[in-house]
Structure formats: structure tokens, C-alpha cells
Amino acid sequence: QVQLQESGPGLVKPSETLSLTCTVSGASIDSNTFYWAWIRQSPEKGLEWIATINYNGETYFNPSLKSRVTISLDASRTRYSLKLRSMAAADTAVYYCARDRVRWRHFDHWGQGTLVTVSS
Amino acid sequence: EIVLTQSPGTLSLSPGERATLSCRGSQSLSSSYLAWYRQTPGQAPRLLIYGTSTRATGIPDRFSGSGSGTDFTLTISRLEPEDFAVYYCQHYGSSLRYTFGQGTKLEIK
């Protein structure tokens, strides 16, 4: 059974960097059948794709966020991470990690999501 | 940048009725990369349909998808109580970018 679980702080101060980790179980990050993504959701912007990484460490970014985002694979190959720099109130959202089926480019498994609030 | 527009914004129907939800692209969409999700309050979106018309694992046959070009449709033939939720379409485009629609809320009439 594939499971994804986000972890990280629920509160970040303006201008700081958000760091989130997604722990994957029941599936291999090393598979070339799947890529691994971060998506966020806010009432203002709805669902917004942030970034994707594949088993080779190749990365893809939403152009609107690219300058502030880093996505990486953990050496354990069971986790991947997101860093979003220069956080602002507009970055307040529920952040999801999700698995991308490469052949069809959709998200077939999602984490439960973690609410990140930007506030001083 | 492709924009996905879903309509209606809110759809009020009764259990047992048929629901038709629309997703329109600002440019022609790849039917291979058009998916639909259902989201209930406090939960992550759940994949319903991918490749325009293929049901995801465990999705009942009352859900169907169709469309081509810029216009795509999700149809729920007979609404069950758990179907009253928010529905999103999603597309992956040639610019290596994923886009979501703004959602259609299906509410009980």
C-alpha cells in the first residue's frame, strides 16, 4: 500500500525558508514509472503545482515559483524534500506531496497534506 | 500558459441525479494528460479519471469522462451521498507544467 506523509513546521515567519519532507512507503522512489511532486492549495490560488523530481534527480518547476524552490531526494531514497525561500503571507497553504505516474502525468497518490501558515 | 476553466462553479443536485461537470482549456489539451479528482473537506484530492476517460483503481463505473480539444466532461450517472464534494480537472502540458482548474462544488439540493 502506497503511502506518502508530509512533515515540517506548521508556522513560518515572513522571509524565512520553509522546509518540508515527504516520506514514501510502499513504493520505490527509484522506479522510473513514477516521479515525485509537491503541490499546494490555498483558497486564493486553489491547487498549484510547485515542483517535481524524478529518480535521477532531474527537477521540474512551476515557473512562477522556480526562483524560490529547491526539491531534492534524500540519500535514504525513501524521502524527498521541498525548500521554499522568502516565505510570505501569500505562501500560506496546505502543502501536499504526491506521486506522479509518468506515463499519464497525473497524481495517483497524495499525502494527507500539512497546513503551513506564514506569520510573525 | 494553459488555463483550465471549470463550470459551473457550483452544481446543486439531489442523490440519484446525473451530474455533468465541464473543464475547458484556453488552448487545445492533450487527452492523454487530462485527469479529474474529487476532494472532500479536510482530505487530499483523490484521482477519479485519467487519460480523459480511464477510471482510476477502485472508482465505480458511475463515473465517466469524455472530451477532446479544449472541452472535457466528467459525468456522474447517479449521485451517491459521498459524491457531494469539490471536483478538479488537471492537465499536463507541453511546457512541462501541471495545471489545475479552479474546481466545481457539487452540493446537495
CSV table of C-alpha atoms in Angstrom, one decimal:
chain,number,residue,atom,x,y,z
A,1,GLN,CA,0.0,0.0,0.0
A,2,VAL,CA,1.5,3.3,-1.1
A,3,GLN,CA,1.6,6.0,1.5
A,4,LEU,CA,3.0,9.5,1.5
A,5,GLN,CA,3.4,11.6,4.6
A,6,GLU,CA,4.4,15.2,4.8
A,7,SER,CA,6.3,16.6,7.8
A,8,GLY,CA,7.6,20.0,8.7
A,9,PRO,CA,6.7,23.2,10.6
A,10,GLY,CA,3.2,24.5,10.7
A,11,LEU,CA,4.3,28.1,11.2
A,12,VAL,CA,6.9,30.0,9.4
A,13,LYS,CA,7.9,33.6,9.8
A,14,PRO,CA,7.9,36.0,6.8
A,15,SER,CA,11.2,36.0,4.8
A,16,GLU,CA,12.2,32.6,6.3
A,17,THR,CA,12.7,29.3,4.4
A,18,LEU,CA,10.1,26.6,4.6
A,19,SER,CA,11.5,23.0,4.7
A,20,LEU,CA,9.2,20.1,4.2
A,21,THR,CA,9.9,16.4,3.9
A,22,CYS,CA,7.7,13.6,2.3
A,23,THR,CA,8.3,10.1,3.5
A,24,VAL,CA,7.3,7.4,1.0
A,25,SER,CA,6.3,3.9,1.9
A,26,GLY,CA,5.0,1.0,-0.2
A,27,ALA,CA,6.7,2.3,-3.3
A,28,SER,CA,10.2,2.9,-4.6
A,29,ILE,CA,11.5,6.4,-5.4
A,30,ASP,CA,14.0,4.7,-7.7
A,31,SER,CA,11.3,3.5,-10.0
A,32,ASN,CA,11.3,5.1,-13.5
A,33,THR,CA,7.5,4.7,-13.6
A,34,PHE,CA,6.9,7.5,-11.1
A,35,TYR,CA,8.0,11.0,-10.4
A,36,TRP,CA,7.5,12.8,-7.1
A,37,ALA,CA,5.8,16.1,-6.6
A,38,TRP,CA,4.9,18.9,-4.3
A,39,ILE,CA,1.5,20.7,-4.7
A,40,ARG,CA,-0.1,23.3,-2.5
A,41,GLN,CA,-3.6,24.5,-2.0
A,42,SER,CA,-4.9,27.8,-0.8
A,43,PRO,CA,-8.4,29.5,-1.0
A,44,GLU,CA,-6.9,32.3,-3.1
A,45,LYS,CA,-5.0,30.2,-5.7
A,46,GLY,CA,-6.6,26.8,-5.5
A,47,LEU,CA,-4.4,23.8,-6.3
A,48,GLU,CA,-1.0,24.8,-7.5
A,49,TRP,CA,1.8,22.5,-8.7
A,50,ILE,CA,5.1,23.5,-7.2
A,51,ALA,CA,7.8,21.1,-8.4
A,52,THR,CA,8.6,17.6,-9.4
A,53,ILE,CA,11.7,15.4,-9.1
A,54,ASN,CA,12.5,12.0,-10.7
A,55,TYR,CA,14.6,9.0,-9.7
A,56,ASN,CA,17.6,10.5,-11.5
A,57,GLY,CA,17.3,13.8,-9.5
A,58,GLU,CA,16.0,15.7,-12.6
A,59,THR,CA,13.8,18.5,-11.5
A,60,TYR,CA,10.9,20.5,-13.0
A,61,PHE,CA,9.4,23.7,-11.5
A,62,ASN,CA,6.4,25.9,-11.7
A,63,PRO,CA,7.9,29.0,-13.5
A,64,SER,CA,6.1,31.3,-11.0
A,65,LEU,CA,8.0,29.7,-8.1
A,66,LYS,CA,11.2,28.4,-9.6
A,67,SER,CA,13.4,31.1,-8.3
A,68,ARG,CA,12.5,30.3,-4.7
A,69,VAL,CA,12.2,26.5,-4.8
A,70,THR,CA,14.6,23.6,-4.2
A,71,ILE,CA,13.4,20.0,-4.4
A,72,SER,CA,15.7,17.1,-3.6
A,73,LEU,CA,15.9,13.4,-2.9
A,74,ASP,CA,17.1,12.1,0.4
A,75,ALA,CA,20.1,9.7,0.4
A,76,SER,CA,17.8,7.1,2.0
A,77,ARG,CA,15.8,7.1,-1.2
A,78,THR,CA,12.6,6.9,0.9
A,79,ARG,CA,12.2,10.6,1.3
A,80,TYR,CA,12.2,13.8,-0.7
A,81,SER,CA,12.1,17.4,0.3
A,82,LEU,CA,11.0,20.9,-0.5
A,83,LYS,CA,12.5,24.1,0.4
A,84,LEU,CA,10.7,27.4,-0.4
A,85,ARG,CA,12.6,30.5,0.3
A,86,SER,CA,11.5,34.0,1.2
A,87,MET,CA,8.1,32.9,2.5
A,88,ALA,CA,5.3,35.5,2.5
A,89,ALA,CA,1.7,35.5,3.6
A,90,ALA,CA,0.7,34.5,0.1
A,91,ASP,CA,2.5,31.2,0.6
A,92,THR,CA,0.1,30.2,3.4
A,93,ALA,CA,-1.4,27.0,2.2
A,94,VAL,CA,-1.9,23.3,2.7
A,95,TYR,CA,1.2,21.6,1.2
A,96,TYR,CA,0.8,18.1,-0.3
A,97,CYS,CA,3.4,15.6,-1.6
A,98,ALA,CA,2.1,13.4,-4.4
A,99,ARG,CA,3.2,10.6,-6.7
A,100,ASP,CA,3.1,11.3,-10.4
A,101,ARG,CA,2.5,8.5,-12.8
A,102,VAL,CA,4.9,9.3,-15.6
A,103,ARG,CA,3.0,7.6,-18.4
A,104,TRP,CA,-0.1,9.6,-17.7
A,105,ARG,CA,1.2,12.7,-15.8
A,106,HIS,CA,-1.4,12.7,-13.1
A,107,PHE,CA,-1.1,12.3,-9.3
A,108,ASP,CA,-2.4,8.9,-8.2
A,109,HIS,CA,-1.4,9.0,-4.5
A,110,TRP,CA,-1.3,12.0,-2.2
A,111,GLY,CA,-0.2,12.7,1.3
A,112,GLN,CA,-2.7,14.0,3.8
A,113,GLY,CA,-1.4,17.5,3.5
A,114,THR,CA,0.2,19.8,6.0
A,115,LEU,CA,-1.0,23.4,6.7
A,116,VAL,CA,1.7,25.9,6.7
A,117,THR,CA,1.0,29.4,8.0
A,118,VAL,CA,3.2,32.4,7.4
A,119,SER,CA,3.0,34.8,10.2
A,120,SER,CA,5.3,36.7,12.5
B,1,GLU,CA,0.4,29.1,-20.1
B,2,ILE,CA,-2.8,26.9,-20.4
B,3,VAL,CA,-5.7,27.9,-18.2
B,4,LEU,CA,-8.3,25.4,-17.2
B,5,THR,CA,-11.8,26.8,-16.6
B,6,GLN,CA,-14.4,24.6,-14.8
B,7,SER,CA,-18.1,25.1,-15.0
B,8,PRO,CA,-20.4,25.5,-13.3
B,9,GLY,CA,-18.8,26.9,-10.2
B,10,THR,CA,-21.4,25.2,-8.0
B,11,LEU,CA,-23.9,22.5,-9.0
B,12,SER,CA,-26.9,21.7,-6.9
B,13,LEU,CA,-28.4,18.3,-7.4
B,14,SER,CA,-30.1,15.5,-5.5
B,15,PRO,CA,-28.9,12.0,-4.8
B,16,GLY,CA,-29.7,9.7,-7.7
B,17,GLU,CA,-29.5,12.5,-10.3
B,18,ARG,CA,-26.9,12.8,-13.0
B,19,ALA,CA,-24.1,15.4,-12.8
B,20,THR,CA,-22.2,16.9,-15.7
B,21,LEU,CA,-19.1,18.9,-15.0
B,22,SER,CA,-17.1,20.8,-17.6
B,23,CYS,CA,-13.4,21.6,-18.0
B,24,ARG,CA,-12.4,23.9,-20.8
B,25,GLY,CA,-8.8,24.7,-21.8
B,26,SER,CA,-7.6,28.1,-23.0
B,27,GLN,CA,-5.7,26.0,-25.7
B,28,SER,CA,-6.2,22.6,-27.1
B,29,LEU,CA,-5.4,20.0,-24.4
B,30,SER,CA,-3.7,16.6,-24.7
B,31,SER,CA,-6.4,14.0,-24.0
B,32,SER,CA,-3.7,11.6,-22.6
B,33,TYR,CA,-2.9,14.1,-19.9
B,34,LEU,CA,-6.3,15.2,-18.7
B,35,ALA,CA,-7.4,13.9,-15.2
B,36,TRP,CA,-10.2,14.5,-12.7
B,37,TYR,CA,-10.1,14.5,-8.9
B,38,ARG,CA,-12.6,14.6,-6.1
B,39,GLN,CA,-11.9,16.3,-2.9
B,40,THR,CA,-13.9,16.1,0.3
B,41,PRO,CA,-13.4,18.5,3.2
B,42,GLY,CA,-10.1,18.0,5.1
B,43,GLN,CA,-8.9,15.4,2.6
B,44,ALA,CA,-6.4,15.4,-0.2
B,45,PRO,CA,-7.8,15.2,-3.7
B,46,ARG,CA,-8.4,11.7,-5.0
B,47,LEU,CA,-7.8,10.6,-8.6
B,48,LEU,CA,-11.0,9.6,-10.4
B,49,ILE,CA,-10.3,9.7,-14.1
B,50,TYR,CA,-7.1,9.9,-16.1
B,51,GLY,CA,-6.3,9.9,-19.8
B,52,THR,CA,-9.7,11.7,-20.3
B,53,SER,CA,-11.8,8.5,-19.8
B,54,THR,CA,-10.0,5.8,-17.8
B,55,ARG,CA,-11.2,5.2,-14.3
B,56,ALA,CA,-8.6,5.0,-11.6
B,57,THR,CA,-8.4,1.9,-9.4
B,58,GLY,CA,-11.4,1.4,-7.2
B,59,ILE,CA,-13.5,4.1,-8.9
B,60,PRO,CA,-17.1,2.9,-9.6
B,61,ASP,CA,-18.5,2.9,-13.1
B,62,ARG,CA,-21.0,5.7,-12.4
B,63,PHE,CA,-18.0,8.0,-13.1
B,64,SER,CA,-17.1,8.6,-16.7
B,65,GLY,CA,-15.0,11.1,-18.6
B,66,SER,CA,-15.0,12.3,-22.2
B,67,GLY,CA,-13.8,15.1,-24.4
B,68,SER,CA,-11.2,16.3,-26.8
B,69,GLY,CA,-9.6,19.5,-28.0
B,70,THR,CA,-10.5,22.2,-25.5
B,71,ASP,CA,-13.6,20.7,-23.9
B,72,PHE,CA,-13.7,17.8,-21.5
B,73,THR,CA,-16.5,16.5,-19.3
B,74,LEU,CA,-16.9,14.4,-16.1
B,75,THR,CA,-20.2,12.7,-15.8
B,76,ILE,CA,-21.6,11.1,-12.6
B,77,SER,CA,-24.5,9.0,-13.7
B,78,ARG,CA,-26.3,8.5,-10.3
B,79,LEU,CA,-25.2,10.6,-7.4
B,80,GLU,CA,-24.3,8.9,-4.2
B,81,PRO,CA,-24.0,10.9,-0.9
B,82,GLU,CA,-20.2,10.6,-1.0
B,83,ASP,CA,-20.1,12.3,-4.4
B,84,PHE,CA,-21.1,15.7,-3.0
B,85,ALA,CA,-17.6,17.3,-2.9
B,86,VAL,CA,-15.4,19.5,-5.0
B,87,TYR,CA,-14.1,18.3,-8.3
B,88,TYR,CA,-11.0,19.4,-10.1
B,89,CYS,CA,-9.6,18.8,-13.6
B,90,GLN,CA,-5.8,18.7,-14.2
B,91,HIS,CA,-3.7,18.8,-17.3
B,92,TYR,CA,-0.1,18.3,-18.1
B,93,GLY,CA,1.1,20.5,-20.9
B,94,SER,CA,4.0,20.6,-23.4
B,95,SER,CA,5.6,23.3,-21.4
B,96,LEU,CA,6.3,20.6,-18.7
B,97,ARG,CA,3.8,22.2,-16.4
B,98,TYR,CA,0.8,20.9,-14.5
B,99,THR,CA,-2.3,23.0,-14.3
B,100,PHE,CA,-5.5,22.6,-12.2
B,101,GLY,CA,-8.9,24.0,-12.8
B,102,GLN,CA,-10.5,26.2,-10.1
B,103,GLY,CA,-12.9,23.4,-9.1
B,104,THR,CA,-16.7,22.7,-9.3
B,105,LYS,CA,-18.5,22.3,-6.0
B,106,LEU,CA,-21.2,19.6,-6.2
B,107,GLU,CA,-23.7,20.3,-3.4
B,108,ILE,CA,-26.9,18.6,-2.2
B,109,LYS,CA,-30.0,20.4,-3.4
